[in-house]
Amino acid sequence: MTNKKLHDNKSKAPQPSEKDAALIKICVLLTLVLDVLERDIRILSTSPLKMPDLYVRSLTEVQQRVAVQLAETKAQMKRQGIKIYSEIRNHEGVEVLYMCRGYQKRFFMLSSFARSEVRRKLGHYLGIDLTQDDVPL
């Protein structure tokens, strides 16, 4: 009996934390940013712009930086025992089901919030200060 109790105490994994949920949020946002970049690169590469290759190259470089950060985030999730097993996107938002050290968890992000966060992250990667929206061209 004593061995069983000791074994049970050792096998209890820590409860999922706010830091774990923050990793899921970052992973979801970076995935969305990559999707936006992929779409925009595809559109720009076939657009009638004078020099679309410059824009495509710029976005491709950003895409590579985002991909590296996403890989680092996923590696950190793996180290912490977090695995996404379902992601559903619809007009309401993004729902993610994941396992965190044996606990099933759910993460949901409203579409409007996701769009705002993706815009903020993309602006950061592009070096654009989004607080200066009213800058004349």
GROMACS .gro file of N, CA and C in nm:
model
  411
    1MET      N    1   0.081  -0.121   0.000
    1MET     CA    2   0.000   0.000   0.000
    1MET      C    3   0.085   0.128   0.000
    2THR      N    4   0.188   0.129   0.080
    2THR     CA    5   0.272   0.247   0.087
    2THR      C    6   0.336   0.278  -0.048
    3ASN      N    7   0.386   0.173  -0.116
    3ASN     CA    8   0.447   0.193  -0.247
    3ASN      C    9   0.348   0.252  -0.347
    4LYS      N   10   0.223   0.205  -0.341
    4LYS     CA   11   0.122   0.254  -0.434
    4LYS      C   12   0.097   0.403  -0.412
    5LYS      N   13   0.087   0.443  -0.286
    5LYS     CA   14   0.063   0.585  -0.257
    5LYS      C   15   0.180   0.670  -0.306
    6LEU      N   16   0.303   0.623  -0.280
    6LEU     CA   17   0.418   0.699  -0.327
    6LEU      C   18   0.418   0.708  -0.479
    7HIS      N   19   0.387   0.597  -0.542
    7HIS     CA   20   0.383   0.594  -0.688
    7HIS      C   21   0.275   0.687  -0.742
    8ASP      N   22   0.158   0.687  -0.676
    8ASP     CA   23   0.048   0.775  -0.719
    8ASP      C   24   0.089   0.922  -0.708
    9ASN      N   25   0.157   0.958  -0.599
    9ASN     CA   26   0.198   1.096  -0.582
    9ASN      C   27   0.301   1.137  -0.686
   10LYS      N   28   0.390   1.045  -0.722
   10LYS     CA   29   0.491   1.076  -0.823
   10LYS      C   30   0.430   1.090  -0.961
   11SER      N   31   0.325   1.014  -0.989
   11SER     CA   32   0.268   1.013  -1.124
   11SER      C   33   0.172   1.129  -1.149
   12LYS      N   34   0.138   1.203  -1.047
   12LYS     CA   35   0.046   1.316  -1.066
   12LYS      C   36   0.121   1.433  -1.130
   13ALA      N   37   0.082   1.465  -1.250
   13ALA     CA   38   0.144   1.576  -1.322
   13ALA      C   39   0.084   1.707  -1.273
   14PRO      N   40   0.162   1.814  -1.281
   14PRO     CA   41   0.107   1.945  -1.242
   14PRO      C   42  -0.011   1.984  -1.330
   15GLN      N   43  -0.105   2.052  -1.270
   15GLN     CA   44  -0.222   2.102  -1.344
   15GLN      C   45  -0.176   2.200  -1.452
   16PRO      N   46  -0.249   2.207  -1.563
   16PRO     CA   47  -0.218   2.306  -1.666
   16PRO      C   48  -0.225   2.448  -1.608
   17SER      N   49  -0.135   2.532  -1.653
   17SER     CA   50  -0.125   2.667  -1.598
   17SER      C   51  -0.159   2.772  -1.704
   18GLU      N   52  -0.158   2.897  -1.660
   18GLU     CA   53  -0.180   3.010  -1.752
   18GLU      C   54  -0.067   3.016  -1.856
   19LYS      N   55   0.054   2.980  -1.814
   19LYS     CA   56   0.168   2.978  -1.907
   19LYS      C   57   0.146   2.876  -2.018
   20ASP      N   58   0.086   2.763  -1.982
   20ASP     CA   59   0.056   2.660  -2.082
   20ASP      C   60  -0.045   2.713  -2.183
   21ALA      N   61  -0.150   2.779  -2.134
   21ALA     CA   62  -0.252   2.836  -2.222
   21ALA      C   63  -0.192   2.946  -2.310
   22ALA      N   64  -0.096   3.022  -2.255
   22ALA     CA   65  -0.030   3.127  -2.332
   22ALA      C   66   0.049   3.067  -2.449
   23LEU      N   67   0.110   2.951  -2.428
   23LEU     CA   68   0.182   2.883  -2.537
   23LEU      C   69   0.085   2.842  -2.647
   24ILE      N   70  -0.031   2.792  -2.607
   24ILE     CA   71  -0.133   2.753  -2.706
   24ILE      C   72  -0.176   2.876  -2.786
   25LYS      N   73  -0.198   2.986  -2.717
   25LYS     CA   74  -0.240   3.109  -2.783
   25LYS      C   75  -0.135   3.154  -2.885
   26ILE      N   76  -0.008   3.152  -2.845
   26ILE     CA   77   0.100   3.193  -2.935
   26ILE      C   78   0.105   3.100  -3.056
   27CYS      N   79   0.093   2.970  -3.031
   27CYS     CA   80   0.096   2.871  -3.139
   27CYS      C   81  -0.017   2.896  -3.239
   28VAL      N   82  -0.136   2.921  -3.189
   28VAL     CA   83  -0.252   2.947  -3.276
   28VAL      C   84  -0.229   3.075  -3.356
   29LEU      N   85  -0.185   3.180  -3.289
   29LEU     CA   86  -0.165   3.308  -3.359
   29LEU      C   87  -0.057   3.299  -3.466
   30LEU      N   88   0.054   3.232  -3.433
   30LEU     CA   89   0.161   3.219  -3.532
   30LEU      C   90   0.115   3.138  -3.653
   31THR      N   91   0.034   3.036  -3.628
   31THR     CA   92  -0.021   2.956  -3.738
   31THR      C   93  -0.111   3.043  -3.826
   32LEU      N   94  -0.193   3.126  -3.763
   32LEU     CA   95  -0.280   3.217  -3.839
   32LEU      C   96  -0.197   3.319  -3.919
   33VAL      N   97  -0.091   3.371  -3.858
   33VAL     CA   98  -0.004   3.466  -3.928
   33VAL      C   99   0.057   3.400  -4.051
   34LEU      N  100   0.103   3.276  -4.036
   34LEU     CA  101   0.159   3.204  -4.151
   34LEU      C  102   0.056   3.185  -4.262
   35ASP      N  103  -0.068   3.156  -4.223
   35ASP     CA  104  -0.175   3.139  -4.323
   35ASP      C  105  -0.201   3.270  -4.398
   36VAL      N  106  -0.204   3.381  -4.324
   36VAL     CA  107  -0.225   3.512  -4.387
   36VAL      C  108  -0.110   3.543  -4.483
   37LEU      N  109   0.012   3.519  -4.437
   37LEU     CA  110   0.128   3.545  -4.523
   37LEU      C  111   0.125   3.460  -4.649
   38GLU      N  112   0.092   3.333  -4.634
   38GLU     CA  113   0.086   3.242  -4.750
   38GLU      C  114  -0.015   3.292  -4.853
   39ARG      N  115  -0.131   3.333  -4.804
   39ARG     CA  116  -0.236   3.383  -4.894
   39ARG      C  117  -0.190   3.511  -4.964
   40ASP      N  118  -0.133   3.604  -4.886
   40ASP     CA  119  -0.090   3.731  -4.942
   40ASP      C  120   0.025   3.713  -5.042
   41ILE      N  121   0.117   3.623  -5.012
   41ILE     CA  122   0.228   3.596  -5.104
   41ILE      C  123   0.174   3.541  -5.236
   42ARG      N  124   0.079   3.451  -5.227
   42ARG     CA  125   0.019   3.392  -5.348
   42ARG      C  126  -0.049   3.500  -5.432
   43ILE      N  127  -0.124   3.589  -5.367
   43ILE     CA  128  -0.194   3.696  -5.439
   43ILE      C  129  -0.094   3.794  -5.500
   44LEU      N  130   0.006   3.835  -5.421
   44LEU     CA  131   0.104   3.931  -5.471
   44LEU      C  132   0.187   3.876  -5.587
   45SER      N  133   0.217   3.748  -5.582
   45SER     CA  134   0.303   3.691  -5.687
   45SER      C  135   0.233   3.687  -5.823
   46THR      N  136   0.101   3.696  -5.824
   46THR     CA  137   0.027   3.696  -5.951
   46THR      C  138  -0.037   3.831  -5.980
   47SER      N  139  -0.002   3.931  -5.901
   47SER     CA  140  -0.065   4.062  -5.919
   47SER      C  141   0.006   4.142  -6.029
   48PRO      N  142  -0.063   4.241  -6.083
   48PRO     CA  143  -0.005   4.321  -6.191
   48PRO      C  144   0.084   4.436  -6.140
   49LEU      N  145   0.140   4.424  -6.021
   49LEU     CA  146   0.229   4.527  -5.970
   49LEU      C  147   0.355   4.536  -6.057
   50LYS      N  148   0.420   4.650  -6.051
   50LYS     CA  149   0.543   4.669  -6.130
   50LYS      C  150   0.655   4.576  -6.083
   51MET      N  151   0.666   4.560  -5.950
   51MET     CA  152   0.774   4.476  -5.894
   51MET      C  153   0.722   4.387  -5.782
   52PRO      N  154   0.636   4.295  -5.815
   52PRO     CA  155   0.578   4.210  -5.709
   52PRO      C  156   0.682   4.124  -5.637
   53ASP      N  157   0.794   4.095  -5.704
   53ASP     CA  158   0.897   4.011  -5.643
   53ASP      C  159   0.954   4.073  -5.515
   54LEU      N  160   0.961   4.206  -5.509
   54LEU     CA  161   1.012   4.272  -5.389
   54LEU      C  162   0.918   4.251  -5.271
   55TYR      N  163   0.789   4.265  -5.296
   55TYR     CA  164   0.691   4.244  -5.189
   55TYR      C  165   0.688   4.098  -5.146
   56VAL      N  166   0.692   4.010  -5.243
   56VAL     CA  167   0.690   3.866  -5.214
   56VAL      C  168   0.813   3.828  -5.133
   57ARG      N  169   0.928   3.881  -5.172
   57ARG     CA  170   1.052   3.849  -5.100
   57ARG      C  171   1.045   3.899  -4.956
   58SER      N  172   0.994   4.019  -4.938
   58SER     CA  173   0.981   4.076  -4.803
   58SER      C  174   0.890   3.989  -4.716
   59LEU      N  175   0.775   3.952  -4.771
   59LEU     CA  176   0.682   3.869  -4.694
   59LEU      C  177   0.736   3.728  -4.672
   60THR      N  178   0.812   3.677  -4.766
   60THR     CA  179   0.872   3.544  -4.751
   60THR      C  180   0.973   3.544  -4.637
   61GLU      N  181   1.050   3.653  -4.625
   61GLU     CA  182   1.145   3.664  -4.514
   61GLU      C  183   1.071   3.668  -4.380
   62VAL      N  184   0.962   3.741  -4.374
   62VAL     CA  185   0.881   3.744  -4.253
   62VAL      C  186   0.825   3.605  -4.225
   63GLN      N  187   0.778   3.539  -4.329
   63GLN     CA  188   0.724   3.404  -4.317
   63GLN      C  189   0.827   3.309  -4.255
   64GLN      N  190   0.951   3.320  -4.297
   64GLN     CA  191   1.057   3.235  -4.243
   64GLN      C  192   1.082   3.264  -4.095
   65ARG      N  193   1.079   3.391  -4.056
   65ARG     CA  194   1.098   3.427  -3.914
   65ARG      C  195   0.983   3.374  -3.829
   66VAL      N  196   0.862   3.385  -3.880
   66VAL     CA  197   0.745   3.335  -3.807
   66VAL      C  198   0.753   3.183  -3.794
   67ALA      N  199   0.795   3.116  -3.900
   67ALA     CA  200   0.806   2.969  -3.897
   67ALA      C  201   0.908   2.924  -3.792
   68VAL      N  202   1.018   2.997  -3.779
   68VAL     CA  203   1.118   2.964  -3.677
   68VAL      C  204   1.058   2.981  -3.538
   69GLN      N  205   0.987   3.093  -3.516
   69GLN     CA  206   0.926   3.115  -3.385
   69GLN      C  207   0.821   3.009  -3.355
   70LEU      N  208   0.745   2.969  -3.455
   70LEU     CA  209   0.644   2.864  -3.436
   70LEU      C  210   0.711   2.732  -3.399
   71ALA      N  211   0.820   2.699  -3.466
   71ALA     CA  212   0.893   2.575  -3.436
   71ALA      C  213   0.945   2.578  -3.292
   72GLU      N  214   0.997   2.693  -3.250
   72GLU     CA  215   1.046   2.707  -3.112
   72GLU      C  216   0.932   2.693  -3.012
   73THR      N  217   0.818   2.750  -3.044
   73THR     CA  218   0.700   2.741  -2.956
   73THR      C  219   0.654   2.597  -2.946
   74LYS      N  220   0.648   2.526  -3.059
   74LYS     CA  221   0.606   2.386  -3.056
   74LYS      C  222   0.705   2.299  -2.979
   75ALA      N  223   0.833   2.329  -2.990
   75ALA     CA  224   0.934   2.254  -2.914
   75ALA      C  225   0.916   2.277  -2.764
   76GLN      N  226   0.886   2.400  -2.727
   76GLN     CA  227   0.861   2.431  -2.586
   76GLN      C  228   0.735   2.360  -2.537
   77MET      N  229   0.631   2.357  -2.621
   77MET     CA  230   0.508   2.285  -2.586
   77MET      C  231   0.539   2.138  -2.561
   78LYS      N  232   0.619   2.080  -2.648
   78LYS     CA  233   0.654   1.938  -2.635
   78LYS      C  234   0.729   1.914  -2.504
   79ARG      N  235   0.824   2.002  -2.471
   79ARG     CA  236   0.899   1.989  -2.345
   79ARG      C  237   0.807   1.996  -2.224
   80GLN      N  238   0.701   2.074  -2.235
   80GLN     CA  239   0.607   2.092  -2.124
   80GLN      C  240   0.492   1.993  -2.128
   81GLY      N  241   0.494   1.899  -2.222
   81GLY     CA  242   0.391   1.796  -2.227
   81GLY      C  243   0.259   1.844  -2.283
   82ILE      N  244   0.263   1.937  -2.379
   82ILE     CA  245   0.142   1.993  -2.438
   82ILE      C  246   0.133   1.949  -2.584
   83LYS      N  247   0.016   1.899  -2.623
   83LYS     CA  248  -0.004   1.851  -2.761
   83LYS      C  249  -0.143   1.893  -2.809
   84ILE      N  250  -0.148   1.968  -2.918
   84ILE     CA  251  -0.276   2.004  -2.980
   84ILE      C  252  -0.323   1.885  -3.061
   85TYR      N  253  -0.448   1.845  -3.039
   85TYR     CA  254  -0.500   1.733  -3.118
   85TYR      C  255  -0.620   1.770  -3.203
   86SER      N  256  -0.670   1.893  -3.191
   86SER     CA  257  -0.780   1.935  -3.277
   86SER      C  258  -0.783   2.087  -3.284
   87GLU      N  259  -0.800   2.138  -3.405
   87GLU     CA  260  -0.817   2.282  -3.425
   87GLU      C  261  -0.932   2.301  -3.522
   88ILE      N  262  -1.031   2.377  -3.479
   88ILE     CA  263  -1.148   2.403  -3.562
   88ILE      C  264  -1.161   2.554  -3.580
   89ARG      N  265  -1.164   2.598  -3.706
   89ARG     CA  266  -1.182   2.740  -3.737
   89ARG      C  267  -1.317   2.757  -3.804
   90ASN      N  268  -1.390   2.859  -3.758
   90ASN     CA  269  -1.514   2.895  -3.824
   90ASN      C  270  -1.536   3.045  -3.806
   91HIS      N  271  -1.652   3.095  -3.846
   91HIS     CA  272  -1.678   3.239  -3.841
   91HIS      C  273  -1.678   3.293  -3.698
   92GLU      N  274  -1.702   3.206  -3.599
   92GLU     CA  275  -1.704   3.251  -3.459
   92GLU      C  276  -1.564   3.267  -3.402
   93GLY      N  277  -1.473   3.180  -3.445
   93GLY     CA  278  -1.338   3.186  -3.390
   93GLY      C  279  -1.259   3.059  -3.414
   94VAL      N  280  -1.158   3.041  -3.331
   94VAL     CA  281  -1.071   2.924  -3.338
   94VAL      C  282  -1.083   2.848  -3.207
   95GLU      N  283  -1.116   2.720  -3.219
   95GLU     CA  284  -1.125   2.634  -3.102
   95GLU      C  285  -1.014   2.530  -3.111
   96VAL      N  286  -0.938   2.517  -3.003
   96VAL     CA  287  -0.828   2.421  -2.998
   96VAL      C  288  -0.851   2.328  -2.880
   97LEU      N  289  -0.842   2.198  -2.908
   97LEU     CA  290  -0.846   2.098  -2.803
   97LEU      C  291  -0.705   2.045  -2.789
   98TYR      N  292  -0.658   2.036  -2.664
   98TYR     CA  293  -0.521   1.991  -2.645
   98TYR      C  294  -0.507   1.912  -2.515
   99MET      N  295  -0.398   1.835  -2.511
   99MET     CA  296  -0.362   1.761  -2.392
   99MET      C  297  -0.245   1.833  -2.327
  100CYS      N  298  -0.254   1.847  -2.196
  100CYS     CA  299  -0.146   1.911  -2.121
  100CYS      C  300  -0.112   1.822  -2.003
  101ARG      N  301  -0.004   1.749  -2.016
  101ARG     CA  302   0.041   1.656  -1.912
  101ARG      C  303  -0.070   1.562  -1.865
  102GLY      N  304  -0.148   1.512  -1.962
  102GLY     CA  305  -0.253   1.416  -1.933
  102GLY      C  306  -0.390   1.477  -1.910
  103TYR      N  307  -0.400   1.608  -1.903
  103TYR     CA  308  -0.528   1.676  -1.882
  103TYR      C  309  -0.580   1.725  -2.017
  104GLN      N  310  -0.708   1.699  -2.045
  104GLN     CA  311  -0.771   1.751  -2.167
  104GLN      C  312  -0.813   1.895  -2.141
  105LYS      N  313  -0.779   1.984  -2.233
  105LYS     CA  314  -0.812   2.125  -2.218
  105LYS      C  315  -0.869   2.179  -2.349
  106ARG      N  316  -0.937   2.293  -2.337
  106ARG     CA  317  -0.996   2.361  -2.452
  106ARG      C  318  -0.952   2.507  -2.449
  107PHE      N  319  -0.919   2.559  -2.567
  107PHE     CA  320  -0.883   2.699  -2.582
  107PHE      C  321  -0.969   2.756  -2.694
  108PHE      N  322  -1.027   2.874  -2.672
  108PHE     CA  323  -1.111   2.936  -2.775
  108PHE      C  324  -1.071   3.082  -2.790
  109MET      N  325  -1.063   3.127  -2.915
  109MET     CA  326  -1.033   3.266  -2.945
  109MET      C  327  -1.136   3.318  -3.044
  110LEU      N  328  -1.205   3.425  -3.009
  110LEU     CA  329  -1.302   3.487  -3.099
  110LEU      C  330  -1.234   3.536  -3.226
  111SER      N  331  -1.305   3.530  -3.337
  111SER     CA  332  -1.251   3.574  -3.466
  111SER      C  333  -1.202   3.718  -3.462
  112SER      N  334  -1.280   3.806  -3.401
  112SER     CA  335  -1.242   3.948  -3.396
  112SER      C  336  -1.113   3.967  -3.317
  113PHE      N  337  -1.098   3.894  -3.208
  113PHE     CA  338  -0.976   3.903  -3.128
  113PHE      C  339  -0.859   3.844  -3.206
  114ALA      N  340  -0.880   3.730  -3.269
  114ALA     CA  341  -0.774   3.665  -3.347
  114ALA      C  342  -0.727   3.757  -3.458
  115ARG      N  343  -0.819   3.819  -3.529
  115ARG     CA  344  -0.785   3.910  -3.639
  115ARG      C  345  -0.701   4.028  -3.587
  116SER      N  346  -0.743   4.084  -3.474
  116SER     CA  347  -0.671   4.195  -3.415
  116SER      C  348  -0.530   4.154  -3.372
  117GLU      N  349  -0.517   4.038  -3.312
  117GLU     CA  350  -0.387   3.989  -3.266
  117GLU      C  351  -0.295   3.952  -3.384
  118VAL      N  352  -0.352   3.893  -3.488
  118VAL     CA  353  -0.273   3.860  -3.607
  118VAL      C  354  -0.223   3.989  -3.671
  119ARG      N  355  -0.307   4.089  -3.679
  119ARG     CA  356  -0.269   4.219  -3.736
  119ARG      C  357  -0.156   4.281  -3.654
  120ARG      N  358  -0.169   4.274  -3.522
  120ARG     CA  359  -0.067   4.330  -3.433
  120ARG      C  360   0.066   4.257  -3.451
  121LYS      N  361   0.061   4.123  -3.453
  121LYS     CA  362   0.183   4.043  -3.470
  121LYS      C  363   0.248   4.068  -3.606
  122LEU      N  364   0.167   4.071  -3.709
  122LEU     CA  365   0.219   4.095  -3.844
  122LEU      C  366   0.281   4.234  -3.854
  123GLY      N  367   0.216   4.332  -3.794
  123GLY     CA  368   0.272   4.467  -3.790
  123GLY      C  369   0.408   4.469  -3.721
  124HIS      N  370   0.419   4.395  -3.612
  124HIS     CA  371   0.546   4.385  -3.540
  124HIS      C  372   0.655   4.326  -3.630
  125TYR      N  373   0.623   4.215  -3.697
  125TYR     CA  374   0.721   4.151  -3.785
  125TYR      C  375   0.762   4.241  -3.902
  126LEU      N  376   0.669   4.322  -3.949
  126LEU     CA  377   0.697   4.412  -4.062
  126LEU      C  378   0.760   4.544  -4.017
  127GLY      N  379   0.769   4.565  -3.885
  127GLY     CA  380   0.826   4.688  -3.833
  127GLY      C  381   0.734   4.807  -3.851
  128ILE      N  382   0.604   4.783  -3.845
  128ILE     CA  383   0.505   4.889  -3.864
  128ILE      C  384   0.442   4.923  -3.730
  129ASP      N  385   0.442   5.053  -3.696
  129ASP     CA  386   0.379   5.100  -3.573
  129ASP      C  387   0.230   5.119  -3.600
  130LEU      N  388   0.150   5.026  -3.553
  130LEU     CA  389   0.006   5.031  -3.582
  130LEU      C  390  -0.068   5.136  -3.500
  131THR      N  391  -0.001   5.199  -3.405
  131THR     CA  392  -0.066   5.307  -3.331
  131THR      C  393  -0.069   5.434  -3.415
  132GLN      N  394   0.006   5.435  -3.524
  132GLN     CA  395   0.012   5.549  -3.615
  132GLN      C  396  -0.071   5.523  -3.740
  133ASP      N  397  -0.197   5.481  -3.722
  133ASP     CA  398  -0.282   5.445  -3.836
  133ASP      C  399  -0.318   5.563  -3.925
  134ASP      N  400  -0.315   5.683  -3.872
  134ASP     CA  401  -0.359   5.799  -3.950
  134ASP      C  402  -0.243   5.872  -4.017
  135VAL      N  403  -0.135   5.802  -4.046
  135VAL     CA  404  -0.021   5.865  -4.112
  135VAL      C  405  -0.056   5.886  -4.260
  136PRO      N  406  -0.043   6.011  -4.309
  136PRO     CA  407  -0.075   6.036  -4.451
  136PRO      C  408   0.028   5.969  -4.542
  137LEU      N  409  -0.016   5.927  -4.658
  137LEU     CA  410   0.074   5.862  -4.755
  137LEU      C  411   0.148   5.961  -4.838
   0.00000   0.00000   0.00000
